[in-house]
Short mmCIF file of C-alpha atoms in Angstrom, two decimals:
data_model
loop_
_atom_site.label_atom_id
_atom_site.label_comp_id
_atom_site.label_asym_id
_atom_site.label_seq_id
_atom_site.Cartn_x
_atom_site.Cartn_y
_atom_site.Cartn_z
CA UNK O 1 -12.79 62.95 39.37
CA UNK O 2 -11.05 59.61 40.14
CA UNK O 3 -13.99 57.32 38.71
CA UNK O 4 -14.16 59.68 35.33
CA UNK O 5 -10.31 59.04 34.93
CA UNK O 6 -10.46 54.99 35.16
CA UNK O 7 -14.41 55.65 32.88
CA UNK O 8 -11.62 56.95 30.29
CA UNK O 9 -8.68 54.27 31.10
CA UNK O 10 -11.01 51.77 30.73
CA UNK O 11 -12.23 53.24 27.71
CA UNK O 12 -9.03 53.81 26.00
CA UNK O 13 -7.72 50.31 26.66
CA UNK O 14 -11.23 48.92 25.13
CA UNK O 15 -10.91 50.89 21.81
CA UNK O 16 -7.07 49.67 22.05
CA UNK O 17 -8.11 46.02 22.50
CA UNK O 18 -10.65 46.33 19.46
CA UNK O 19 -8.27 48.18 17.38
CA UNK O 20 -5.80 45.64 17.86
CA UNK O 21 -8.24 42.41 17.03
CA UNK O 22 -9.66 44.32 13.55
CA UNK O 23 -6.43 44.94 12.10
CA UNK O 24 -6.81 42.38 9.37
CA UNK O 25 -3.32 43.00 7.17
CA UNK O 26 -0.75 42.51 10.55
CA UNK O 27 -0.65 39.06 12.22
CA UNK O 28 -0.97 39.03 16.08
CA UNK O 29 2.62 38.65 17.33
CA UNK O 30 3.09 36.89 20.90
CA UNK O 31 1.77 38.67 23.79
CA UNK O 32 -1.16 40.23 22.03
CA UNK O 33 -4.39 39.98 22.35
CA UNK O 34 -6.37 37.20 19.43
CA UNK O 35 -9.94 35.80 19.18
CA UNK O 36 -9.18 32.30 17.15
CA UNK O 37 -5.98 31.13 15.50
CA UNK O 38 -5.47 32.51 12.36
CA UNK O 39 -4.92 35.77 14.06
CA UNK O 40 -1.47 35.15 15.25
CA UNK O 41 1.80 35.12 13.29
CA UNK O 42 3.20 31.66 12.33
CA UNK O 43 4.45 29.55 15.33
CA UNK O 44 2.15 30.91 17.62
CA UNK O 45 -1.19 30.09 19.11
CA UNK O 46 -4.39 31.76 20.31
CA UNK O 47 -4.83 30.86 24.02
CA UNK O 48 -7.94 31.28 24.88
CA UNK O 49 -8.02 30.40 28.74
CA UNK O 50 -12.33 30.31 28.94
CA UNK O 51 -13.33 29.74 25.34
CA UNK O 52 -17.06 28.78 26.28
CA UNK O 53 -17.87 32.51 27.04
CA UNK O 54 -19.58 34.79 24.64
CA UNK O 55 -17.04 36.48 22.06
CA UNK O 56 -14.05 34.91 23.90
CA UNK O 57 -10.63 36.52 23.98
CA UNK O 58 -6.82 35.20 24.39
CA UNK O 59 -3.19 35.62 24.27
CA UNK O 60 -0.77 34.72 21.32
CA UNK O 61 1.94 32.06 22.36
CA UNK O 62 4.54 30.21 21.47
CA UNK O 63 3.21 26.71 20.27
CA UNK O 64 4.03 23.93 22.67
CA UNK O 65 6.91 21.36 21.04
CA UNK O 66 5.46 17.38 21.72
CA UNK O 67 8.57 16.46 20.08
CA UNK O 68 10.06 15.45 23.07
CA UNK O 69 7.05 13.85 24.55
CA UNK O 70 6.75 12.00 21.03
CA UNK O 71 10.23 10.78 21.21
CA UNK O 72 9.86 9.18 24.94
CA UNK O 73 6.61 7.54 23.79
CA UNK O 74 8.54 6.10 20.90
CA UNK O 75 11.80 5.33 23.53
CA UNK O 76 9.13 3.11 25.75
CA UNK O 77 7.56 1.66 22.72
CA UNK O 78 11.09 0.19 22.05
CA UNK O 79 11.74 -1.44 24.95
CA UNK O 80 8.24 -2.87 25.26
CA UNK O 81 9.19 -4.62 22.06
CA UNK O 82 12.47 -5.45 23.09
CA UNK O 83 11.22 -6.73 26.77
CA UNK O 84 8.48 -8.62 24.43
CA UNK O 85 11.32 -10.29 22.50
CA UNK O 86 12.92 -11.38 25.70
CA UNK O 87 9.94 -12.97 27.45
CA UNK O 88 9.29 -14.62 24.33
CA UNK O 89 12.74 -15.86 24.08
CA UNK O 90 12.84 -17.21 27.69
CA UNK O 91 9.08 -18.88 27.03
CA UNK O 92 10.63 -20.90 24.31
CA UNK O 93 13.39 -22.05 25.97
CA UNK O 94 11.52 -22.74 28.74
CA UNK O 95 9.08 -24.76 26.87
CA UNK O 96 12.51 -26.48 24.95
CA UNK O 97 13.29 -27.49 28.46
CA UNK O 98 10.18 -29.16 29.42
CA UNK O 99 10.26 -31.23 25.97
CA UNK O 100 13.79 -32.21 26.65
CA UNK O 101 12.28 -33.42 30.20
CA UNK O 102 10.22 -35.00 28.95
CA UNK O 103 12.24 -37.52 26.85
CA UNK O 104 14.27 -38.11 30.20
CA UNK O 105 10.84 -39.17 31.84
CA UNK O 106 11.30 -36.50 34.63
CA UNK O 107 8.22 -34.39 34.57
CA UNK O 108 5.11 -36.20 36.09
CA UNK O 109 1.81 -37.80 33.97
CA UNK O 110 -0.36 -33.90 34.05
CA UNK O 111 2.33 -31.99 32.77
CA UNK O 112 2.91 -34.73 30.25
CA UNK O 113 -0.54 -35.32 29.41
CA UNK O 114 -0.03 -31.01 28.70
CA UNK O 115 2.31 -30.85 26.24
CA UNK O 116 1.11 -33.61 24.52
CA UNK O 117 -1.82 -32.10 24.28
CA UNK O 118 -0.09 -28.41 23.14
CA UNK O 119 1.74 -30.42 20.47
CA UNK O 120 -1.07 -32.03 19.12
CA UNK O 121 -2.70 -28.75 18.71
CA UNK O 122 0.13 -27.29 16.56
CA UNK O 123 0.67 -30.42 14.55
CA UNK O 124 -3.16 -30.18 13.83
CA UNK O 125 -3.11 -26.01 12.99
CA UNK O 126 0.40 -26.87 10.63
CA UNK O 127 -2.31 -29.25 9.08
CA UNK O 128 -4.91 -27.14 8.85
CA UNK O 129 -2.91 -24.30 7.15
CA UNK O 130 -0.85 -26.65 4.84
CA UNK O 131 -4.80 -28.15 3.42
CA UNK O 132 -5.72 -24.30 3.45
CA UNK O 133 -2.17 -23.58 0.91
CA UNK O 134 -3.24 -26.45 -0.94
CA UNK O 135 -6.95 -25.01 -1.83
CA UNK O 136 -6.10 -21.85 -2.39
CA UNK O 137 -3.20 -23.30 -4.97
CA UNK O 138 -5.24 -25.81 -6.82
CA UNK O 139 -8.48 -22.69 -6.97
CA UNK O 140 -5.97 -20.09 -8.47
CA UNK O 141 -4.98 -22.63 -11.09
CA UNK O 142 -8.44 -23.93 -11.58
CA UNK O 143 -9.29 -20.17 -12.02
CA UNK O 144 -6.22 -19.25 -14.57
CA UNK O 145 -6.84 -22.20 -16.29
CA UNK O 146 -10.58 -21.64 -16.83
CA UNK O 147 -10.05 -17.84 -17.69
CA UNK O 148 -7.02 -18.79 -20.44
CA UNK O 149 -9.91 -21.55 -21.67
CA UNK O 150 -12.41 -18.62 -22.17
CA UNK O 151 -10.55 -16.24 -23.50
CA UNK O 152 -9.39 -18.58 -25.95
CA UNK O 153 -12.82 -19.28 -26.93
CA UNK O 154 -13.81 -15.62 -27.36
CA UNK O 155 -10.82 -14.93 -29.11
CA UNK O 156 -12.28 -18.09 -31.54
CA UNK O 157 -15.58 -16.62 -31.60
CA UNK O 158 -14.67 -12.93 -32.44
CA UNK O 159 -12.15 -14.45 -34.79
CA UNK O 160 -15.16 -13.86 -38.08
CA UNK O 161 -16.69 -10.16 -37.45
CA UNK O 162 -19.35 -11.65 -39.72
CA UNK O 163 -20.60 -14.65 -37.98
CA UNK O 164 -23.17 -14.73 -35.57
CA UNK O 165 -21.85 -15.45 -31.31
CA UNK O 166 -23.55 -17.68 -28.79
CA UNK O 167 -27.25 -17.53 -28.22
CA UNK O 168 -27.83 -14.91 -31.45
CA UNK O 169 -30.63 -15.78 -34.01
CA UNK O 170 -29.96 -17.49 -37.06
CA UNK O 171 -31.25 -19.53 -39.80
CA UNK O 172 -28.67 -22.01 -40.25
CA UNK O 173 -24.91 -23.15 -39.13
CA UNK O 174 -23.31 -21.56 -41.47
CA UNK O 175 -24.16 -17.92 -39.95
CA UNK O 176 -22.84 -19.26 -36.43
CA UNK O 177 -18.87 -18.59 -35.53
CA UNK O 178 -16.46 -21.59 -35.43
CA UNK O 179 -17.72 -23.95 -33.25
CA UNK O 180 -21.02 -23.02 -33.06
CA UNK O 181 -24.46 -24.75 -34.49
CA UNK O 182 -27.74 -23.31 -35.60
CA UNK O 183 -30.00 -25.01 -32.89
CA UNK O 184 -33.58 -25.10 -34.32
CA UNK O 185 -36.89 -24.00 -32.25
CA UNK O 186 -38.85 -26.04 -34.68
CA UNK O 187 -36.68 -27.61 -37.86
CA UNK O 188 -39.81 -29.30 -39.38
CA UNK O 189 -41.31 -25.56 -39.88
CA UNK O 190 -41.08 -23.76 -43.21
CA UNK O 191 -38.27 -21.55 -43.37
CA UNK O 192 -36.74 -22.82 -39.63
CA UNK O 193 -34.86 -20.32 -36.84
CA UNK O 194 -33.12 -20.68 -34.13
CA UNK O 195 -30.10 -19.53 -31.71
CA UNK O 196 -26.48 -20.81 -32.36
CA UNK O 197 -25.01 -22.89 -29.44
CA UNK O 198 -21.87 -25.15 -28.92
CA UNK O 199 -21.88 -28.18 -30.66
#
């Protein structure tokens, strides 16, 4: 009799669970059974203890607020940045003190050699950066000049719509556009023909 009651109770609980999971119109509230993220209401997540089993089930729980962790990470990042800035200022001040000591001859030869090499490297880097800037400036200006001249040539060649541009077939220079001439393949031939080229 007891086994029969247990069987009936387990059967009814299974039916209730299946009914709860099959209701398509209502979302699952907190603490109810779920099988996917979409079963739960807004602000809840389906927390499944063992997602690797066949047909896994879980319960709808409130979503964990990670804003505190994000704020802590941002504060840590801010403090790390401040510490890095302080450390950089300290290193720069230390280097300046060492440079001042070089002027007064208070450092030994090894330290002087190291600092002079460092200064040389910095000067070389500055020179390379200046050269690169000049090359970029010159190349950009040359490109702009060539582009403007090309546009002028194109506009000059397309002034007359009836004329033939560069590379087109021609029988006389009058057929070619302004600034072009008809270069014959065989000028001694009867009724010679050629192509429009620059003067």
